[in-house]
mmCIF file with all atom_site columns, C-alpha atoms in Angstrom:
data_model
loop_
_atom_site.group_PDB
_atom_site.id
_atom_site.type_symbol
_atom_site.label_atom_id
_atom_site.label_alt_id
_atom_site.label_comp_id
_atom_site.label_asym_id
_atom_site.label_entity_id
_atom_site.label_seq_id
_atom_site.pdbx_PDB_ins_code
_atom_site.Cartn_x
_atom_site.Cartn_y
_atom_site.Cartn_z
_atom_site.occupancy
_atom_site.B_iso_or_equiv
_atom_site.pdbx_formal_charge
_atom_site.auth_seq_id
_atom_site.auth_comp_id
_atom_site.auth_asym_id
_atom_site.auth_atom_id
_atom_site.pdbx_PDB_model_num
ATOM 1  C CA . UNK A 1 1  ? -156.251 -30.051 -146.912 1.00 0.00 ? 6  UNK A CA 1
ATOM 2  C CA . UNK A 1 2  ? -155.118 -32.157 -149.873 1.00 0.00 ? 7  UNK A CA 1
ATOM 3  C CA . UNK A 1 3  ? -151.555 -30.963 -149.438 1.00 0.00 ? 8  UNK A CA 1
ATOM 4  C CA . UNK A 1 4  ? -151.671 -31.971 -145.785 1.00 0.00 ? 9  UNK A CA 1
ATOM 5  C CA . UNK A 1 5  ? -152.944 -35.439 -146.735 1.00 0.00 ? 10 UNK A CA 1
ATOM 6  C CA . UNK A 1 6  ? -150.152 -35.681 -149.276 1.00 0.00 ? 11 UNK A CA 1
ATOM 7  C CA . UNK A 1 7  ? -147.482 -34.666 -146.763 1.00 0.00 ? 12 UNK A CA 1
ATOM 8  C CA . UNK A 1 8  ? -148.752 -37.196 -144.223 1.00 0.00 ? 13 UNK A CA 1
ATOM 9  C CA . UNK A 1 9  ? -148.879 -39.965 -146.819 1.00 0.00 ? 14 UNK A CA 1
ATOM 10 C CA . UNK A 1 10 ? -145.353 -39.186 -148.030 1.00 0.00 ? 15 UNK A CA 1
ATOM 11 C CA . UNK A 1 11 ? -143.989 -39.183 -144.474 1.00 0.00 ? 16 UNK A CA 1
ATOM 12 C CA . UNK A 1 12 ? -145.771 -42.473 -143.685 1.00 0.00 ? 17 UNK A CA 1
ATOM 13 C CA . UNK A 1 13 ? -144.443 -44.014 -146.887 1.00 0.00 ? 18 UNK A CA 1
ATOM 14 C CA . UNK A 1 14 ? -140.925 -42.783 -146.105 1.00 0.00 ? 19 UNK A CA 1
ATOM 15 C CA . UNK A 1 15 ? -141.044 -44.455 -142.694 1.00 0.00 ? 20 UNK A CA 1
ATOM 16 C CA . UNK A 1 16 ? -142.372 -47.697 -144.198 1.00 0.00 ? 21 UNK A CA 1
ATOM 17 C CA . UNK A 1 17 ? -139.777 -47.902 -146.963 1.00 0.00 ? 22 UNK A CA 1
ATOM 18 C CA . UNK A 1 18 ? -136.735 -47.090 -144.829 1.00 0.00 ? 23 UNK A CA 1
ATOM 19 C CA . UNK A 1 19 ? -137.365 -49.747 -142.208 1.00 0.00 ? 24 UNK A CA 1
ATOM 20 C CA . UNK A 1 20 ? -134.615 -52.364 -141.989 1.00 0.00 ? 25 UNK A CA 1
ATOM 21 C CA . UNK A 1 21 ? -134.641 -54.973 -143.571 1.00 0.00 ? 26 UNK A CA 1
ATOM 22 C CA . UNK A 1 22 ? -135.658 -53.526 -146.889 1.00 0.00 ? 27 UNK A CA 1
ATOM 23 C CA . UNK A 1 23 ? -137.965 -55.485 -149.132 1.00 0.00 ? 28 UNK A CA 1
ATOM 24 C CA . UNK A 1 24 ? -139.788 -55.075 -152.415 1.00 0.00 ? 29 UNK A CA 1
ATOM 25 C CA . UNK A 1 25 ? -142.676 -52.632 -152.449 1.00 0.00 ? 30 UNK A CA 1
ATOM 26 C CA . UNK A 1 26 ? -145.992 -54.031 -151.265 1.00 0.00 ? 31 UNK A CA 1
ATOM 27 C CA . UNK A 1 27 ? -149.426 -53.271 -152.643 1.00 0.00 ? 32 UNK A CA 1
ATOM 28 C CA . UNK A 1 28 ? -150.145 -51.102 -149.601 1.00 0.00 ? 33 UNK A CA 1
ATOM 29 C CA . UNK A 1 29 ? -147.026 -49.024 -150.171 1.00 0.00 ? 34 UNK A CA 1
ATOM 30 C CA . UNK A 1 30 ? -147.963 -48.505 -153.804 1.00 0.00 ? 35 UNK A CA 1
ATOM 31 C CA . UNK A 1 31 ? -151.437 -47.450 -152.675 1.00 0.00 ? 36 UNK A CA 1
ATOM 32 C CA . UNK A 1 32 ? -150.008 -44.928 -150.206 1.00 0.00 ? 37 UNK A CA 1
ATOM 33 C CA . UNK A 1 33 ? -147.740 -43.571 -152.946 1.00 0.00 ? 38 UNK A CA 1
ATOM 34 C CA . UNK A 1 34 ? -150.732 -43.223 -155.290 1.00 0.00 ? 39 UNK A CA 1
ATOM 35 C CA . UNK A 1 35 ? -152.767 -41.369 -152.655 1.00 0.00 ? 40 UNK A CA 1
ATOM 36 C CA . UNK A 1 36 ? -149.834 -39.075 -151.918 1.00 0.00 ? 41 UNK A CA 1
ATOM 37 C CA . UNK A 1 37 ? -149.226 -38.343 -155.599 1.00 0.00 ? 42 UNK A CA 1
ATOM 38 C CA . UNK A 1 38 ? -152.881 -37.723 -156.471 1.00 0.00 ? 43 UNK A CA 1
ATOM 39 C CA . UNK A 1 39 ? -153.587 -35.542 -153.454 1.00 0.00 ? 44 UNK A CA 1
ATOM 40 C CA . UNK A 1 40 ? -150.415 -33.509 -154.103 1.00 0.00 ? 45 UNK A CA 1
ATOM 41 C CA . UNK A 1 41 ? -151.305 -33.081 -157.771 1.00 0.00 ? 46 UNK A CA 1
ATOM 42 C CA . UNK A 1 42 ? -154.892 -32.006 -157.122 1.00 0.00 ? 47 UNK A CA 1
ATOM 43 C CA . UNK A 1 43 ? -153.897 -29.838 -154.150 1.00 0.00 ? 48 UNK A CA 1
ATOM 44 C CA . UNK A 1 44 ? -151.233 -27.966 -156.112 1.00 0.00 ? 49 UNK A CA 1
ATOM 45 C CA . UNK A 1 45 ? -153.622 -27.566 -159.033 1.00 0.00 ? 50 UNK A CA 1
ATOM 46 C CA . UNK A 1 46 ? -156.207 -25.991 -156.755 1.00 0.00 ? 51 UNK A CA 1
ATOM 47 C CA . UNK A 1 47 ? -153.576 -23.719 -155.216 1.00 0.00 ? 52 UNK A CA 1
ATOM 48 C CA . UNK A 1 48 ? -152.428 -22.599 -158.675 1.00 0.00 ? 53 UNK A CA 1
ATOM 49 C CA . UNK A 1 49 ? -155.967 -21.921 -159.926 1.00 0.00 ? 54 UNK A CA 1
ATOM 50 C CA . UNK A 1 50 ? -157.204 -20.411 -156.699 1.00 0.00 ? 55 UNK A CA 1
ATOM 51 C CA . UNK A 1 51 ? -160.635 -18.832 -156.778 1.00 0.00 ? 56 UNK A CA 1
ATOM 52 C CA . UNK A 1 52 ? -160.710 -18.733 -160.568 1.00 0.00 ? 57 UNK A CA 1
ATOM 53 C CA . UNK A 1 53 ? -161.572 -22.418 -160.787 1.00 0.00 ? 58 UNK A CA 1
ATOM 54 C CA . UNK A 1 54 ? -165.291 -21.562 -160.614 1.00 0.00 ? 59 UNK A CA 1
ATOM 55 C CA . UNK A 1 55 ? -165.207 -18.628 -163.029 1.00 0.00 ? 60 UNK A CA 1
ATOM 56 C CA . UNK A 1 56 ? -167.710 -18.916 -165.871 1.00 0.00 ? 61 UNK A CA 1
ATOM 57 C CA . UNK A 1 57 ? -166.292 -19.503 -169.329 1.00 0.00 ? 62 UNK A CA 1
ATOM 58 C CA . UNK A 1 58 ? -167.824 -18.674 -172.688 1.00 0.00 ? 63 UNK A CA 1
ATOM 59 C CA . UNK A 1 59 ? -168.726 -21.685 -174.800 1.00 0.00 ? 64 UNK A CA 1
ATOM 60 C CA . UNK A 1 60 ? -168.337 -21.397 -178.535 1.00 0.00 ? 65 UNK A CA 1
ATOM 61 C CA . UNK A 1 61 ? -171.469 -21.550 -180.713 1.00 0.00 ? 66 UNK A CA 1
ATOM 62 C CA . UNK A 1 62 ? -170.072 -24.697 -182.281 1.00 0.00 ? 67 UNK A CA 1
ATOM 63 C CA . UNK A 1 63 ? -170.437 -26.618 -179.031 1.00 0.00 ? 68 UNK A CA 1
ATOM 64 C CA . UNK A 1 64 ? -173.634 -25.079 -177.613 1.00 0.00 ? 69 UNK A CA 1
ATOM 65 C CA . UNK A 1 65 ? -175.967 -27.365 -179.564 1.00 0.00 ? 70 UNK A CA 1
ATOM 66 C CA . UNK A 1 66 ? -174.374 -30.421 -177.937 1.00 0.00 ? 71 UNK A CA 1
ATOM 67 C CA . UNK A 1 67 ? -175.078 -29.208 -174.421 1.00 0.00 ? 72 UNK A CA 1
#
């Protein structure tokens, strides 16, 4: 789902930026770019980790007292 959001945001941003006449980037365009980048980053991270993202990990004795 995050990759779909990213693709839609990138396509929307592409259409906004390539409209004639060109101008400097607006705050909205920077916001769309941020949403696209973050959703692509998180989406690809979840794809790479897959189901192992919720696997339990062993915590060292050194850090157990702080939890």
